[in-house]
XYZ file of C-alpha atoms in Angstrom:
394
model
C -13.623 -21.170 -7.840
C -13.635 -18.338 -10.391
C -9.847 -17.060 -11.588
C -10.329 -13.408 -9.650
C -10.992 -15.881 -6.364
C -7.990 -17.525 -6.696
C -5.950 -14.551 -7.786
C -6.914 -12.723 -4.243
C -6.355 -15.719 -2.149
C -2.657 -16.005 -3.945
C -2.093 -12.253 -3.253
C -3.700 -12.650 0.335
C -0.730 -15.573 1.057
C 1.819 -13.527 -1.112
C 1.187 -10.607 1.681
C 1.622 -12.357 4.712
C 4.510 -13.875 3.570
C 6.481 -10.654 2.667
C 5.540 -9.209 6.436
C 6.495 -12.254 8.392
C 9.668 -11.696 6.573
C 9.815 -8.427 7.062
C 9.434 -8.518 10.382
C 11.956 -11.008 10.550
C 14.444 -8.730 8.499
C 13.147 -5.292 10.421
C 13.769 -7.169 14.118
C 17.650 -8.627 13.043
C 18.507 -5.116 11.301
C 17.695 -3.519 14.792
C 19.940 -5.495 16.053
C 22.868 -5.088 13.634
C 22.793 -1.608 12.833
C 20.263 0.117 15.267
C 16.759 2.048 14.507
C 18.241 4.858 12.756
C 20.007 2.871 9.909
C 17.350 0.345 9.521
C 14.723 2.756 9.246
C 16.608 4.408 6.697
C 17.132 1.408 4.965
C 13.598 0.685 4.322
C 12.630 3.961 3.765
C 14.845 3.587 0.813
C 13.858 0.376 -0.101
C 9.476 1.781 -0.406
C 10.799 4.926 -2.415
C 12.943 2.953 -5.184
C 10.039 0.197 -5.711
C 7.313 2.508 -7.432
C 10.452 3.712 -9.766
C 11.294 -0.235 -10.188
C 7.425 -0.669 -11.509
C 7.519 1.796 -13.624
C 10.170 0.623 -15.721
C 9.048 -2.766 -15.528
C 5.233 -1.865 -16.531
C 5.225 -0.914 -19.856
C 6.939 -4.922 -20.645
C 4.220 -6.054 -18.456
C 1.617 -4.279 -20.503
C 3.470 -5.825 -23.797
C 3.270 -9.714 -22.084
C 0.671 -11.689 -23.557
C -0.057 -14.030 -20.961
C -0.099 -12.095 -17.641
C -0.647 -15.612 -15.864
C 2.582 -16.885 -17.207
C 5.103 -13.785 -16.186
C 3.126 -13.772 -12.745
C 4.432 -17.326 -12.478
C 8.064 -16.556 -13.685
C 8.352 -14.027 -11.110
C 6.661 -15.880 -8.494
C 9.094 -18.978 -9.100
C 11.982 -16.670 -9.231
C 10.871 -14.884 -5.532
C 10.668 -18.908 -4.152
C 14.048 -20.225 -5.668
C 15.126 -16.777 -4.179
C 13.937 -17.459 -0.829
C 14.925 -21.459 -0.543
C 18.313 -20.837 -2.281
C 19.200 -17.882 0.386
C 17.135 -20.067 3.390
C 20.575 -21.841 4.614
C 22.774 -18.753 4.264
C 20.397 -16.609 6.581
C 20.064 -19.788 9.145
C 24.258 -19.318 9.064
C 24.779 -15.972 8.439
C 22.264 -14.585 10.887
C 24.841 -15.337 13.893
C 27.476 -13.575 11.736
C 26.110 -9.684 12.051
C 28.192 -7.990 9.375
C 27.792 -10.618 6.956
C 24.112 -10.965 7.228
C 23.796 -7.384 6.367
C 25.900 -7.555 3.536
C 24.363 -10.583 1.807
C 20.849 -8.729 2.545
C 21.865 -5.219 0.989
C 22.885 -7.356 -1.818
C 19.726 -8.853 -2.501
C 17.447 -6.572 -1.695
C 17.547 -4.946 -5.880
C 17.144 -8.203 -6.597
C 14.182 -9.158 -4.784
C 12.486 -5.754 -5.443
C 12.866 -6.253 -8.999
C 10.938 -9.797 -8.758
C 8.489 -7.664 -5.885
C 7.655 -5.039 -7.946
C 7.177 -7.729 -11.277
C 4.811 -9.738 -8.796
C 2.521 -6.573 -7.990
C 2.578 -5.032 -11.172
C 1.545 -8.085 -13.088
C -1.399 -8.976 -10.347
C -2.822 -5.751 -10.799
C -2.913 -6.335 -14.016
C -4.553 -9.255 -14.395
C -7.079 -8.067 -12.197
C -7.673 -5.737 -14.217
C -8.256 -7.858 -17.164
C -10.170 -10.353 -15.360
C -12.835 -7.986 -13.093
C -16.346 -7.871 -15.118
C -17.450 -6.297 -11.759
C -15.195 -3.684 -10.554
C -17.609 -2.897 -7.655
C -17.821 -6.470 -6.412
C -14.198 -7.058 -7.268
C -12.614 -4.197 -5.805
C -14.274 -4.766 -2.715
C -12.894 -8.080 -2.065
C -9.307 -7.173 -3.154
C -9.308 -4.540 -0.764
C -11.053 -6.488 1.607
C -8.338 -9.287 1.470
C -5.639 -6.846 1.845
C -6.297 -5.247 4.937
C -7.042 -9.045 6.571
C -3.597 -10.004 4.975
C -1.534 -6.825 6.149
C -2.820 -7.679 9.679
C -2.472 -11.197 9.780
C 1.239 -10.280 8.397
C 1.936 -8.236 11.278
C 0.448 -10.654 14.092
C 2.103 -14.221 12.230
C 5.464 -11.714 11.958
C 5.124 -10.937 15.699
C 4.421 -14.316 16.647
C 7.146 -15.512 14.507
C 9.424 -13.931 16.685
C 8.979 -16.182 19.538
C 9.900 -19.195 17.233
C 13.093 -20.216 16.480
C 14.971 -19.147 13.310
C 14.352 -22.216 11.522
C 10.860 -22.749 12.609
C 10.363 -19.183 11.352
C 11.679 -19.483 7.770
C 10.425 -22.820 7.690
C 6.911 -21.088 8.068
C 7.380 -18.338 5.709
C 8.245 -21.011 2.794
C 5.083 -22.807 3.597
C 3.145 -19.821 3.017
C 4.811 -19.053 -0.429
C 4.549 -22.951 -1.487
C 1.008 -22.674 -0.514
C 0.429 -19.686 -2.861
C 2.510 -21.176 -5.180
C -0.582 -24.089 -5.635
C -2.893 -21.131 -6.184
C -1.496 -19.343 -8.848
C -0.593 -22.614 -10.973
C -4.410 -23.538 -11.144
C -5.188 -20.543 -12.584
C -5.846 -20.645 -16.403
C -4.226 -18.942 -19.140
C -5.090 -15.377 -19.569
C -4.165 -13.511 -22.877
C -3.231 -9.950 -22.771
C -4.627 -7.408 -25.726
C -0.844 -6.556 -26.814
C -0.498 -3.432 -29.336
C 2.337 -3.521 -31.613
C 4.134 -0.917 -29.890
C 7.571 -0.270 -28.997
C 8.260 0.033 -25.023
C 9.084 3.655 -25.611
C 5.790 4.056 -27.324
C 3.999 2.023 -24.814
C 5.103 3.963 -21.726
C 4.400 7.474 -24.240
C 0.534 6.281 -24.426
C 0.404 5.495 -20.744
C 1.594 8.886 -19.813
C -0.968 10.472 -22.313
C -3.842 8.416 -20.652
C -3.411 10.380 -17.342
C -3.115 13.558 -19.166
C -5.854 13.255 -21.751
C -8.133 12.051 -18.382
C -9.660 14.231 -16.823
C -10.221 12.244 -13.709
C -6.949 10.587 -13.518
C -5.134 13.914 -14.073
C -7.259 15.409 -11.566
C -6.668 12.722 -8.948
C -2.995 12.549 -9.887
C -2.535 16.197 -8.989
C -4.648 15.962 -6.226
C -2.067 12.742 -4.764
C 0.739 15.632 -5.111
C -0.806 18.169 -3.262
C -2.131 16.054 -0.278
C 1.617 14.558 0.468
C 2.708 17.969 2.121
C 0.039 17.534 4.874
C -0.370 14.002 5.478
C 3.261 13.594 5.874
C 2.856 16.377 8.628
C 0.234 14.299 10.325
C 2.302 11.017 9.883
C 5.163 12.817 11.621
C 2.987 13.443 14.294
C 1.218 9.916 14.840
C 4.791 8.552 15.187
C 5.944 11.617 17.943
C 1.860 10.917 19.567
C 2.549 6.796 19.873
C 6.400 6.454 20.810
C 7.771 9.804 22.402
C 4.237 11.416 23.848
C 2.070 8.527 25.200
C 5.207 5.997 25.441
C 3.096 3.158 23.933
C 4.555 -0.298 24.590
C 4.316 -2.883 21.690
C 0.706 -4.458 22.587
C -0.920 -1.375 22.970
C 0.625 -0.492 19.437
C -0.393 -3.399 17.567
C -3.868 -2.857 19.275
C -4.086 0.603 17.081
C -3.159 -1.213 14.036
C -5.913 -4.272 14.697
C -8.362 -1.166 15.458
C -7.553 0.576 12.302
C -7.598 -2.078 10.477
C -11.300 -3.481 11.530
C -12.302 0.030 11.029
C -10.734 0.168 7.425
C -12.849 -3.335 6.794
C -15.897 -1.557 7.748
C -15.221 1.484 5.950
C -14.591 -0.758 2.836
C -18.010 -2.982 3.312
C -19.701 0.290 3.080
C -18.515 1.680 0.398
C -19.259 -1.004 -1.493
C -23.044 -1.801 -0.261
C -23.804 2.208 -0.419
C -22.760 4.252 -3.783
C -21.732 7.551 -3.547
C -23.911 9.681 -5.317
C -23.727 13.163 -3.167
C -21.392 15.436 -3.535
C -21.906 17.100 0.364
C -21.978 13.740 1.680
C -18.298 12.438 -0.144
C -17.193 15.657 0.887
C -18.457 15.048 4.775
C -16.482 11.684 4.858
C -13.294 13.094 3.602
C -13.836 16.145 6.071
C -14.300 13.663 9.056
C -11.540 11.613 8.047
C -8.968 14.656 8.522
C -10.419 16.429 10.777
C -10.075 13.944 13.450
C -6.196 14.263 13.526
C -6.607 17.645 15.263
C -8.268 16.317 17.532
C -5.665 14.042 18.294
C -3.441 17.160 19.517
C -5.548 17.428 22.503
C -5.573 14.005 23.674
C -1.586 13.290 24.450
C -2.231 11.993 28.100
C -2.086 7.836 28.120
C -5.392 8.016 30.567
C -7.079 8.931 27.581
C -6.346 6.387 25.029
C -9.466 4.640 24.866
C -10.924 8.233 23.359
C -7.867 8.338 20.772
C -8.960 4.529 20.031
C -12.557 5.520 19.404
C -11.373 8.476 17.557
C -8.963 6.537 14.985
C -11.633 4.230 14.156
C -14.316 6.405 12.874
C -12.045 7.835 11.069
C -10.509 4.918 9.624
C -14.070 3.971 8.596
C -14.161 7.353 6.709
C -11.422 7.556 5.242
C -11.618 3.772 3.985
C -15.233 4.108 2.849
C -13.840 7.335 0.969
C -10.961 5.422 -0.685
C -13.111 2.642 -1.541
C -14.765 5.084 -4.334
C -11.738 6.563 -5.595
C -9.995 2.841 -5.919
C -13.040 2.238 -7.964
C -12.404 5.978 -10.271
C -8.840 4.785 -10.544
C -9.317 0.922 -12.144
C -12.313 1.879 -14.081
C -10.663 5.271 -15.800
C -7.401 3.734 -16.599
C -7.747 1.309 -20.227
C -6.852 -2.641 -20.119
C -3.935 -1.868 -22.943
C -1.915 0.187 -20.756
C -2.890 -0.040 -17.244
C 0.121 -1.516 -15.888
C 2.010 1.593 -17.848
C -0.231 4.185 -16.632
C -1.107 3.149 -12.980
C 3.153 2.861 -12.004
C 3.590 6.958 -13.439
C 0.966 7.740 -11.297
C 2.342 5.717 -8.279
C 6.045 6.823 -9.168
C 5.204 10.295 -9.553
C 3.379 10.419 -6.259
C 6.372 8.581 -4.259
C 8.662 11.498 -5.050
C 6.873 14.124 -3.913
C 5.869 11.819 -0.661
C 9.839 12.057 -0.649
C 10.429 15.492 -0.498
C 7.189 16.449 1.255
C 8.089 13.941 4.396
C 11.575 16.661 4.700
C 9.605 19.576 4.087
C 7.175 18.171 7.235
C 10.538 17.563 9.461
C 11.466 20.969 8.701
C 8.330 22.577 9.411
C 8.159 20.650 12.582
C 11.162 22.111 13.937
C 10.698 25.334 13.004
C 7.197 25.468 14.854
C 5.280 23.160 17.379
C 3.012 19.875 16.706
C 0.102 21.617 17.152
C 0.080 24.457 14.850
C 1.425 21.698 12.665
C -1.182 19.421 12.597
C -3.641 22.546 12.512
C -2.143 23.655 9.411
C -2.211 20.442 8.129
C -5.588 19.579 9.116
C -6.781 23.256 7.348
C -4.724 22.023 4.058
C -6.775 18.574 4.124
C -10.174 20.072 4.702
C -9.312 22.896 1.504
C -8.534 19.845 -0.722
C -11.465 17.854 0.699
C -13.595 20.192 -0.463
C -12.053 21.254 -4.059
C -11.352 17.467 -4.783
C -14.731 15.670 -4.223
C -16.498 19.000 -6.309
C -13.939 18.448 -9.227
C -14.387 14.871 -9.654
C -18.232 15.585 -9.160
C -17.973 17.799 -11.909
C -15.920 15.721 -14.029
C -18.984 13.288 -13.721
C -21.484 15.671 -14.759
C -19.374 16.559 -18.233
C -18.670 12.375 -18.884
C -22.506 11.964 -18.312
């Protein structure tokens, strides 16, 4: 089994491990401190962790063997979980305390999170001679791990607490075994401060064309997909009252829809410019139709609609997560990949208020049309840029 194998099976394990325990954190929060506060609390938690790998990247990109700092931080996350294993078995049945002890160590553990992700993307990175083939089956082994995560998580539920945990450290043990059999992997390391190594990996983005220009692009397209995300949430809990099966069956149908989307974009390169732009356009311009389908009789239509487009928009993405690892250099990927992603989370921050305001100011609908008109602009002038930007590299 080749290293890159082994590398996606660990991060496939290292996934469904973190949802089962999320959704065992998410489910006991909701109980503690209500939807409000937990929501908030997580919220929280997904903005600071891009800003976490950002300071921790340009280290990473220093490291000389990847392999070995993925396996510091991995140990670190399982001594983590074991060590705290009896005091949530105790502490869940004391409320207050439970919440304190996790508020606590939730810096901690994102530190060692963000370490774990940064560092796998990394090697990656170093290790894919094929970034076709081998972005493909990351992908590919993320979406099956995000929704095995959520059904083992759900599932998990009905277990007991100790059975649960029990689980969850089975899982990491078992990915544990993966990563030590892979070999030694040695990092190109200039001799560069970290000052000067996080300087070059902001330069790469703005001395790229195509990284700029999807960078920018990222910024822009926060404003209305946050207005459409607002919406999907109002659509499945407040205007078709889903109850919890019918939700998870949109996320299984998304998901199988994102695997196909995925499978084609790797067996079909995208070589036209009006037909990139057609799967973008189809992507977004589904959500409006959305709008007019808020009666529960019609669900199976929403169903049908959300997975065409989830095989749009994922066959769509599958290019651009191709622009992105093979425009970014080995030296300072880790560097220049977390500005992009922190950059991006903050305006996702202040975008999602922007949306809530909007919202209240003026109706769903004429939100999501706007929206849907903003997505369909950038469609256009995004797939001709990076087109362009071809042309002038060729």
């Amino acid at each position: 089994m080749d290293e890159v194998r082994k590398l996606i099976i660990f991060k496939f394990l290292l996934i469904v491990a973190e949802n089962s325990l999320g959704y065992f954190f998410l489910w006991h929060l909701l109980g503690i401190i209500g939807l409000v506060l937990t929501y908030t609390l997580f919220s929280i938690t997904n903005y600071i962790f891009p800003h976490i790998q950002l300071f921790e990247s340009p280290l990473i990109d220093k490291y000389k063997d990847i392999v070995k700092l993925l396996k510091i931080g991995y140990v670190l996350d399982i001594i983590t979980i074991i060590s705290l294993y009896p005091i949530f078995l105790y502490l869940v049945k004391l409320k207050l305390l439970f919440f304190t002890v996790l508020l606590i160590g939730i810096p901690f553990s994102s530190i060692i999170k963000a370490l774990e992700s940064t560092a796998l993307d990394k090697l990656f990175k170093i290790l894919m001679t094929d970034y076709q083939r081998g972005i493909y089956l990351v992908r590919k082994y993320e979406i099956v791990a995000l929704a095995t995560g959520q059904i083992l998580g759900t599932l998990l539920l009905a277990l007991s607490l100790f059975k649960n945990l029990t689980l969850i450290v089975i899982i990491t043990l078992i990915g544990l075994a993966f990563l030590l059999s892979v070999r030694r992997v040695d990092n190109e390391v200039a001799q560069q401060s970290y000052i000067s190594t996080f300087k070059v990996g902001f330069l790469n983005i703005i001395k790229n064309n195509v990284l700029k220009t999807i960078l920018i692009f990222n910024i822009i397209y926060s404003l209305p997909g946050s207005l459409i995300n607002l919406f999907i949430v109002y659509l499945v809990y407040y205007a078709l009252h889903l109850p919890p099966v019918f939700i998870g069956l949109w996320s299984i149908i998304f998901i199988i829809g994102s695997l196909v989307g995925n499978k084609l974009g790797y067996k079909f390169s995208i070589n036209s410019k009006a037909w990139m732009t057609f799967l973008f356009v189809l992507s977004d311009v589904s959500d409006i139709s959305l709008v007019f389908f808020t009666n529960e009789q019609l669900l199976p239509i929403i169903y049908v609609i959300l997975f065409l487009s989830s095989i749009a928009g994922s066959f769509a993405n599958y290019y651009f997560s191709y622009l992105m690892y093979s425009s970014i250099p080995e030296e300072t990927f880790a560097t220049s990949s977390s500005i992009m992603g922190s950059i991006s989370s903050v305006f996702d921050a202040v975008f999602t208020i922007i949306s809530s305001l909007i919202i209240s100011l003026i109706s769903y609908f004429w939100s999501v049309l706007i929206a849907v008109i903003i997505f369909v602009v950038l469609d256009i002038l995004l797939v001709s840029s990076i087109f362009k930007l071809k042309k002038i590299d060729h």
